CSV table of C-alpha atoms (C1' of nucleotides) in Angstrom, one decimal:
chain,number,residue,atom,x,y,z
V,785,MET,CA,1.9,21.2,24.5
V,786,LYS,CA,3.9,20.0,21.6
V,787,ASN,CA,7.0,18.3,21.7
V,788,ARG,CA,10.2,18.8,19.7
V,789,PHE,CA,12.4,16.3,18.1
V,790,GLU,CA,15.8,18.0,16.0
V,791,LEU,CA,16.6,16.0,13.2
V,792,CYS,CA,20.2,17.7,13.0
V,793,ASP,CA,21.5,16.1,9.8
V,794,ILE,CA,19.0,12.9,9.3
V,795,PRO,CA,17.5,13.7,5.4
V,796,PHE,CA,13.8,13.6,6.0
V,797,SER,CA,10.8,14.9,4.2
V,798,LEU,CA,7.8,14.6,6.2
V,799,ASP,CA,5.4,16.1,3.4
V,800,GLU,CA,7.1,13.4,0.9
V,801,THR,CA,7.0,10.6,3.3
V,802,LEU,CA,2.8,10.9,3.9
V,803,SER,CA,1.7,12.3,0.7
V,804,CYS,CA,3.1,9.6,-1.6
V,805,GLY,CA,0.6,7.4,-1.1
V,806,GLN,CA,1.8,4.6,1.2
V,807,VAL,CA,-0.4,5.6,3.9
V,808,PHE,CA,-4.3,6.1,3.9
V,809,ARG,CA,-5.0,7.6,7.2
V,810,TRP,CA,-2.6,10.7,7.4
V,811,LYS,CA,-4.4,14.1,6.3
V,812,LYS,CA,-2.2,17.7,6.2
V,813,VAL,CA,-4.7,20.0,8.4
V,814,ASN,CA,-3.3,23.5,8.1
V,815,ASP,CA,0.5,22.8,8.5
V,816,PHE,CA,0.2,19.6,10.7
V,817,TRP,CA,-0.3,16.2,9.4
V,818,GLU,CA,-2.5,14.1,11.5
V,819,GLY,CA,-2.8,10.6,11.6
V,820,VAL,CA,-4.0,7.3,12.7
V,821,CYS,CA,-1.4,4.1,13.1
V,822,HIS,CA,-0.4,1.9,15.7
V,823,GLY,CA,-3.5,2.7,17.6
V,824,ARG,CA,-2.6,6.5,18.3
V,825,PHE,CA,-3.7,9.6,17.1
V,826,ILE,CA,-0.8,11.8,16.2
V,827,LYS,CA,-0.3,15.5,14.9
V,828,VAL,CA,3.3,16.2,13.3
V,829,LEU,CA,4.5,19.2,11.8
V,830,GLN,CA,8.2,19.6,10.2
V,831,ASN,CA,9.5,23.1,10.4
V,832,LYS,CA,13.0,22.7,8.6
V,833,LYS,CA,15.2,20.5,10.9
V,834,PHE,CA,12.6,20.3,13.9
V,835,LEU,CA,9.7,18.0,13.9
V,836,GLU,CA,6.6,19.4,16.4
V,837,TYR,CA,4.3,16.6,17.3
V,838,SER,CA,2.0,15.3,20.1
V,839,GLY,CA,0.4,11.9,20.5
V,840,CYS,CA,3.6,10.0,20.8
V,841,ASP,CA,7.0,9.8,21.9
V,842,GLU,CA,10.3,10.5,20.3
V,843,GLU,CA,11.2,7.0,19.9
V,844,PHE,CA,7.9,6.3,18.1
V,845,LEU,CA,8.8,8.5,15.6
V,846,LYS,CA,12.2,7.3,15.0
V,847,TYR,CA,10.7,4.1,14.9
V,848,TYR,CA,7.5,4.7,12.7
V,849,PHE,CA,9.7,6.8,10.0
V,850,GLN,CA,12.9,4.6,10.5
V,851,LEU,CA,14.9,7.5,10.9
V,852,ASP,CA,17.8,5.2,12.3
V,853,LEU,CA,18.0,4.0,8.4
V,854,ASP,CA,20.9,5.4,6.4
V,855,LEU,CA,18.7,7.3,3.8
V,856,ASP,CA,21.5,8.6,1.6
V,857,LEU,CA,23.4,5.2,1.6
V,858,VAL,CA,20.1,3.4,0.3
V,859,LEU,CA,19.6,6.1,-2.1
V,860,ASP,CA,23.0,5.9,-3.1
V,861,SER,CA,22.7,2.0,-3.5
V,862,VAL,CA,19.7,2.3,-5.8
V,863,CYS,CA,21.1,5.6,-7.9
V,864,THR,CA,21.6,3.5,-10.9
V,865,ASP,CA,20.7,5.7,-14.1
V,866,GLU,CA,19.3,9.2,-14.9
V,867,HIS,CA,15.8,8.2,-14.5
V,868,ILE,CA,16.1,7.1,-10.6
V,869,GLU,CA,18.3,9.7,-10.0
V,870,LYS,CA,15.7,12.7,-11.1
V,871,ALA,CA,13.3,11.0,-9.1
V,872,ILE,CA,15.6,11.2,-6.0
V,873,ASN,CA,16.1,14.5,-6.5
V,874,GLU,CA,12.5,15.4,-6.9
V,875,ARG,CA,11.4,13.7,-3.8
V,876,TYR,CA,14.5,13.8,-1.4
V,877,GLY,CA,13.7,13.0,2.0
V,878,LEU,CA,10.9,10.3,1.3
V,879,ARG,CA,11.0,7.7,3.7
V,880,LEU,CA,9.2,4.3,4.0
V,881,VAL,CA,7.1,4.2,7.1
V,882,ARG,CA,7.1,1.4,9.5
V,883,GLN,CA,3.6,-0.1,9.4
V,884,GLU,CA,1.5,-2.1,11.8
V,885,PRO,CA,1.2,-5.5,9.9
V,886,TRP,CA,-2.6,-5.9,10.6
V,887,GLU,CA,-3.2,-2.4,9.4
V,888,CYS,CA,-1.0,-2.7,6.5
V,889,LEU,CA,-2.8,-5.9,5.5
V,890,LEU,CA,-6.4,-4.4,5.8
V,891,SER,CA,-5.4,-1.4,4.0
V,892,TYR,CA,-3.6,-3.0,0.8
V,893,ILE,CA,-6.6,-5.6,0.8
V,894,CYS,CA,-8.4,-2.6,0.3
V,895,ALA,CA,-6.4,-1.0,-2.0
V,896,GLN,CA,-7.1,-3.4,-5.0
V,897,ASN,CA,-8.8,-1.6,-7.7
V,898,ALA,CA,-9.3,1.3,-5.9
V,899,ASN,CA,-8.1,5.0,-5.6
V,900,ILE,CA,-6.5,6.6,-2.3
V,901,GLY,CA,-9.9,8.6,-1.6
V,902,PHE,CA,-11.5,5.5,-1.7
V,903,ILE,CA,-9.3,3.7,0.0
V,904,SER,CA,-9.2,6.1,2.9
V,905,ARG,CA,-13.0,6.2,3.2
V,906,MET,CA,-13.2,2.2,3.1
V,907,LEU,CA,-10.7,2.4,6.5
V,908,GLU,CA,-12.4,5.2,7.7
V,909,ASN,CA,-15.8,3.5,7.7
V,910,MET,CA,-14.6,0.3,9.3
V,911,SER,CA,-12.9,2.4,12.0
V,912,ALA,CA,-15.7,4.2,12.8
V,913,MET,CA,-17.8,0.9,12.9
V,914,CYS,CA,-15.4,-1.3,15.2
V,915,GLY,CA,-12.1,0.8,16.0
V,916,GLU,CA,-11.9,2.3,19.3
V,917,LYS,CA,-12.1,6.1,20.1
V,918,ILE,CA,-8.6,7.5,20.5
V,919,GLY,CA,-7.8,11.2,21.1
V,920,THR,CA,-10.6,14.0,21.5
V,921,ASP,CA,-10.9,14.6,17.8
V,922,GLU,CA,-14.3,14.1,16.5
V,923,GLY,CA,-14.1,10.9,14.2
V,924,SER,CA,-10.6,9.6,15.4
V,925,TYR,CA,-10.8,6.0,15.6
V,926,SER,CA,-7.8,3.5,15.4
V,927,TYR,CA,-7.8,0.9,13.1
V,928,PRO,CA,-10.6,-1.9,13.8
V,929,SER,CA,-8.8,-4.7,15.2
V,930,ALA,CA,-8.9,-8.3,13.6
V,931,GLU,CA,-10.7,-9.9,16.3
V,932,SER,CA,-13.3,-6.9,16.1
V,933,LEU,CA,-13.7,-7.3,12.4
V,934,SER,CA,-14.0,-11.1,12.4
V,935,GLN,CA,-17.1,-10.8,14.4
V,936,LYS,CA,-18.8,-8.7,12.1
V,937,CYS,CA,-20.7,-10.4,8.9
V,938,VAL,CA,-20.3,-9.6,5.1
V,939,THR,CA,-23.1,-7.5,5.1
V,940,ASP,CA,-21.8,-5.2,7.7
V,941,ILE,CA,-18.3,-5.0,6.1
V,942,GLY,CA,-20.0,-4.5,3.3
V,943,CYS,CA,-21.7,-1.5,4.5
V,944,CYS,CA,-18.2,0.2,4.6
V,945,SER,CA,-18.0,0.8,1.0
V,946,THR,CA,-15.8,-2.3,1.0
V,947,GLY,CA,-17.6,-3.9,-2.2
V,948,TYR,CA,-16.6,-7.2,-3.6
V,949,ARG,CA,-13.5,-7.0,-0.8
V,950,ALA,CA,-16.1,-7.6,1.9
V,951,PRO,CA,-15.5,-11.5,2.2
V,952,TYR,CA,-11.6,-10.9,1.7
V,953,ILE,CA,-11.9,-8.8,4.9
V,954,CYS,CA,-14.1,-11.3,6.8
V,955,GLU,CA,-11.9,-14.5,5.9
V,956,THR,CA,-8.5,-12.7,6.4
V,957,SER,CA,-9.5,-11.3,9.8
V,958,PHE,CA,-10.6,-14.5,11.1
V,959,ALA,CA,-7.3,-16.2,10.1
V,960,VAL,CA,-5.1,-13.5,11.5
V,961,MET,CA,-7.3,-13.6,14.8
V,962,SER,CA,-7.0,-17.1,15.2
V,963,ASP,CA,-3.3,-16.8,14.7
V,964,PRO,CA,-2.2,-14.1,17.1
V,965,LYS,CA,1.7,-15.0,16.0
V,966,TRP,CA,1.0,-14.5,12.4
V,967,SER,CA,3.2,-11.7,11.8
V,968,LYS,CA,6.0,-13.0,13.8
V,969,ARG,CA,6.4,-15.4,11.7
V,970,ILE,CA,6.0,-13.6,8.5
V,971,GLN,CA,8.8,-11.2,9.9
V,972,ASN,CA,11.5,-13.9,10.4
V,973,LEU,CA,11.1,-15.5,6.9
V,974,GLY,CA,13.1,-14.4,4.0
V,975,TYR,CA,11.2,-12.3,1.3
V,976,PRO,CA,10.4,-15.1,-0.8
V,977,ASP,CA,8.8,-17.3,1.9
V,978,ALA,CA,7.2,-14.6,3.5
V,979,ARG,CA,5.7,-13.9,0.2
V,980,LYS,CA,4.5,-17.2,-0.2
V,981,GLU,CA,3.1,-16.9,3.4
V,982,ILE,CA,1.2,-13.9,2.9
V,983,MET,CA,-0.5,-14.8,-0.2
V,984,LYS,CA,-2.1,-17.5,1.3
V,985,TYR,CA,-4.8,-14.7,2.7
V,986,LYS,CA,-7.6,-14.3,1.0
V,987,GLY,CA,-7.7,-10.9,-1.0
V,988,VAL,CA,-3.7,-10.9,-1.2
V,989,GLY,CA,-2.4,-11.3,-4.7
V,990,PRO,CA,1.2,-10.8,-5.9
V,991,LYS,CA,1.1,-7.0,-6.1
V,992,VAL,CA,-0.7,-6.3,-2.1
V,993,ALA,CA,1.9,-9.0,-0.8
V,994,ASP,CA,4.4,-7.0,-1.9
V,995,CYS,CA,3.3,-3.7,-0.6
V,996,ILE,CA,2.8,-5.6,2.9
V,997,LEU,CA,6.2,-6.7,2.8
V,998,LEU,CA,7.7,-3.5,1.9
V,999,PHE,CA,5.6,-1.4,4.2
V,1000,ALA,CA,5.1,-3.5,7.2
V,1001,PHE,CA,8.2,-6.2,7.7
V,1002,GLN,CA,10.7,-4.2,5.8
V,1003,LYS,CA,11.4,-6.5,3.1
V,1004,PHE,CA,13.1,-4.1,0.9
V,1005,GLU,CA,13.9,-5.5,-2.1
V,1006,SER,CA,10.4,-6.2,-2.6
V,1007,PHE,CA,9.0,-4.2,-5.7
V,1008,PRO,CA,5.3,-4.1,-6.0
V,1009,VAL,CA,3.9,-3.7,-9.7
V,1010,ASP,CA,0.8,-1.8,-10.3
V,1011,VAL,CA,-0.4,0.0,-13.3
V,1012,TRP,CA,1.3,3.0,-12.6
V,1013,ILE,CA,4.8,1.6,-12.3
V,1014,ARG,CA,4.2,-0.6,-15.0
V,1015,ARG,CA,3.7,2.4,-17.2
V,1016,ILE,CA,6.8,4.1,-15.7
V,1017,MET,CA,9.1,0.9,-16.0
V,1018,ASN,CA,7.8,0.5,-19.6
V,1019,GLY,CA,8.7,4.4,-20.6
V,1020,PHE,CA,11.8,4.4,-18.6
V,1021,TYR,CA,13.4,0.9,-19.3
V,1022,GLY,CA,10.6,-0.5,-22.3
V,1023,ILE,CA,9.9,-3.9,-20.2
V,1024,GLY,CA,6.3,-4.7,-19.8
V,1025,ASN,CA,3.4,-4.0,-22.1
V,1026,PRO,CA,1.1,-1.2,-20.6
V,1027,GLU,CA,-1.7,-2.2,-23.1
V,1028,LYS,CA,-2.4,-5.6,-22.1
V,1029,PRO,CA,-3.8,-7.0,-19.0
V,1030,MET,CA,-0.7,-8.0,-16.6
V,1031,SER,CA,0.1,-11.5,-16.4
V,1032,SER,CA,1.5,-13.2,-13.7
V,1033,SER,CA,4.6,-13.6,-15.6
V,1034,GLU,CA,5.3,-10.3,-16.6
V,1035,TYR,CA,4.7,-9.0,-12.8
V,1036,ALA,CA,7.7,-11.4,-11.8
V,1037,SER,CA,9.9,-10.2,-15.3
V,1038,ILE,CA,9.4,-6.5,-14.0
V,1039,SER,CA,10.0,-7.2,-10.5
V,1040,SER,CA,12.9,-9.0,-11.1
V,1041,PHE,CA,14.4,-6.7,-13.4
V,1042,ALA,CA,14.0,-4.0,-10.9
V,1043,ARG,CA,15.7,-6.2,-8.1
V,1044,ASP,CA,18.6,-6.7,-10.4
V,1045,HIS,CA,18.9,-3.0,-11.6
V,1046,PHE,CA,18.1,-1.4,-8.4
V,1047,GLY,CA,19.6,-3.7,-5.7
V,1048,GLU,CA,18.6,-4.8,-2.4
V,1049,TYR,CA,17.0,-1.7,-1.7
V,1050,ALA,CA,14.5,-1.7,-4.8
V,1051,GLY,CA,11.4,-1.3,-3.0
V,1052,TYR,CA,13.0,2.4,-2.2
V,1053,ALA,CA,13.4,2.8,-6.0
V,1054,GLN,CA,10.0,1.7,-6.2
V,1055,GLU,CA,8.6,4.4,-3.7
V,1056,TYR,CA,10.5,6.9,-5.6
V,1057,LEU,CA,9.3,6.6,-9.0
V,1058,PHE,CA,5.5,5.7,-7.5
V,1059,ALA,CA,5.8,9.0,-6.0
V,1060,GLY,CA,6.6,10.7,-9.6
V,1061,ARG,CA,3.9,9.3,-10.9
V,1062,LYS,CA,0.8,11.0,-13.7
H,621,DC,C1',-22.7,6.4,-20.9
H,622,DA,C1',-18.4,4.2,-20.8
H,623,DA,C1',-13.8,4.1,-18.7
H,624,DC,C1',-10.9,3.5,-15.6
H,625,DA,C1',-8.8,3.1,-10.7
H,626,DG,C1',-2.0,1.4,-6.8
H,627,DG,C1',-6.1,-6.4,-8.2
H,628,DC,C1',-7.9,-10.6,-7.4
H,629,DT,C1',-10.1,-14.7,-7.6
H,630,DG,C1',-12.2,-18.7,-9.6
H,631,DA,C1',-13.2,-21.7,-13.8
H,632,DA,C1',-11.6,-22.8,-18.1
H,633,DA,C1',-8.5,-23.8,-21.7
W,346,DT,C1',0.6,-22.8,-16.2
W,347,DT,C1',-1.9,-19.1,-18.2
W,348,DT,C1',-5.7,-16.6,-19.7
W,349,DC,C1',-9.8,-14.2,-18.6
W,350,DA,C1',-14.4,-12.7,-16.9
W,351,DG,C1',-16.4,-10.6,-13.6
W,352,DC,C1',-16.4,-7.5,-9.4
W,353,DC,C1',-18.1,-3.2,-5.8
W,354,DT,C1',-17.7,1.7,-5.5
W,355,DG,C1',-16.7,6.1,-7.3
W,356,DT,C1',-15.0,9.8,-10.4
W,357,DT,C1',-14.1,11.7,-15.3
DNA sequence: CAACAGGCTGAAA
DNA sequence: TTTCAGCCTGTT
């Protein structure tokens, strides 16, 4: 019933990867992680060097968890001081997953001014409203497609606890539905141009754009700056001022500092630092 | 009750 | 170009 994949010498921690806050529809039930992604309902368990799983094939696991990426090479490249070194040692094995672009866009529009539990609830509500039933588990619905969401009114989407984000979701789902090649277009752009493009969607500002580019488009130089990262960067490197509201210039300077400091995989450094927040 | 949570939009300076 | 109020929901 369950499939089995041997990691061999591939560094990977399922727990760190799924609990760090990059995804919102994975839950740990007993020892298994259960999640909805790419239109599938998947269960995965890590037992040391083995992954036991159902709901997908081995190729999907490698694809979703980006197991082909040489994690040690990436972490060596961003490991430029004692702070990030400590974070890496504490979270070793954390990988960025490969989110489906629309899932990611929708998720991070919801993520503004919200916490993880709240975000998950909004997504579950919208999935139950117009996602498709997947698997046999009760309440497991796929993410709602842009097509299905674009046919709902603001009130219906607002009923999913999305609050003031409802009109953003309406407008952006319609825009995406009307332009099926949107994600391919963005994928083929470099980071700066891709960022400009994705910020054209309603509800997508600098931080949300950077998250989407990092988690769905593998633009690893992207360095999302949220309130947590700003505090951390201020504490470690003395930049920014967490006491004041963040201006766009401050966002740009922190993000730019991070790219200079951590290099082309700055986004990986961000996720390791973020995972150690509090 | 106020403050805050993985920000963004639109208007005004 | 930059600043700033206001914002849905939910928890502490």
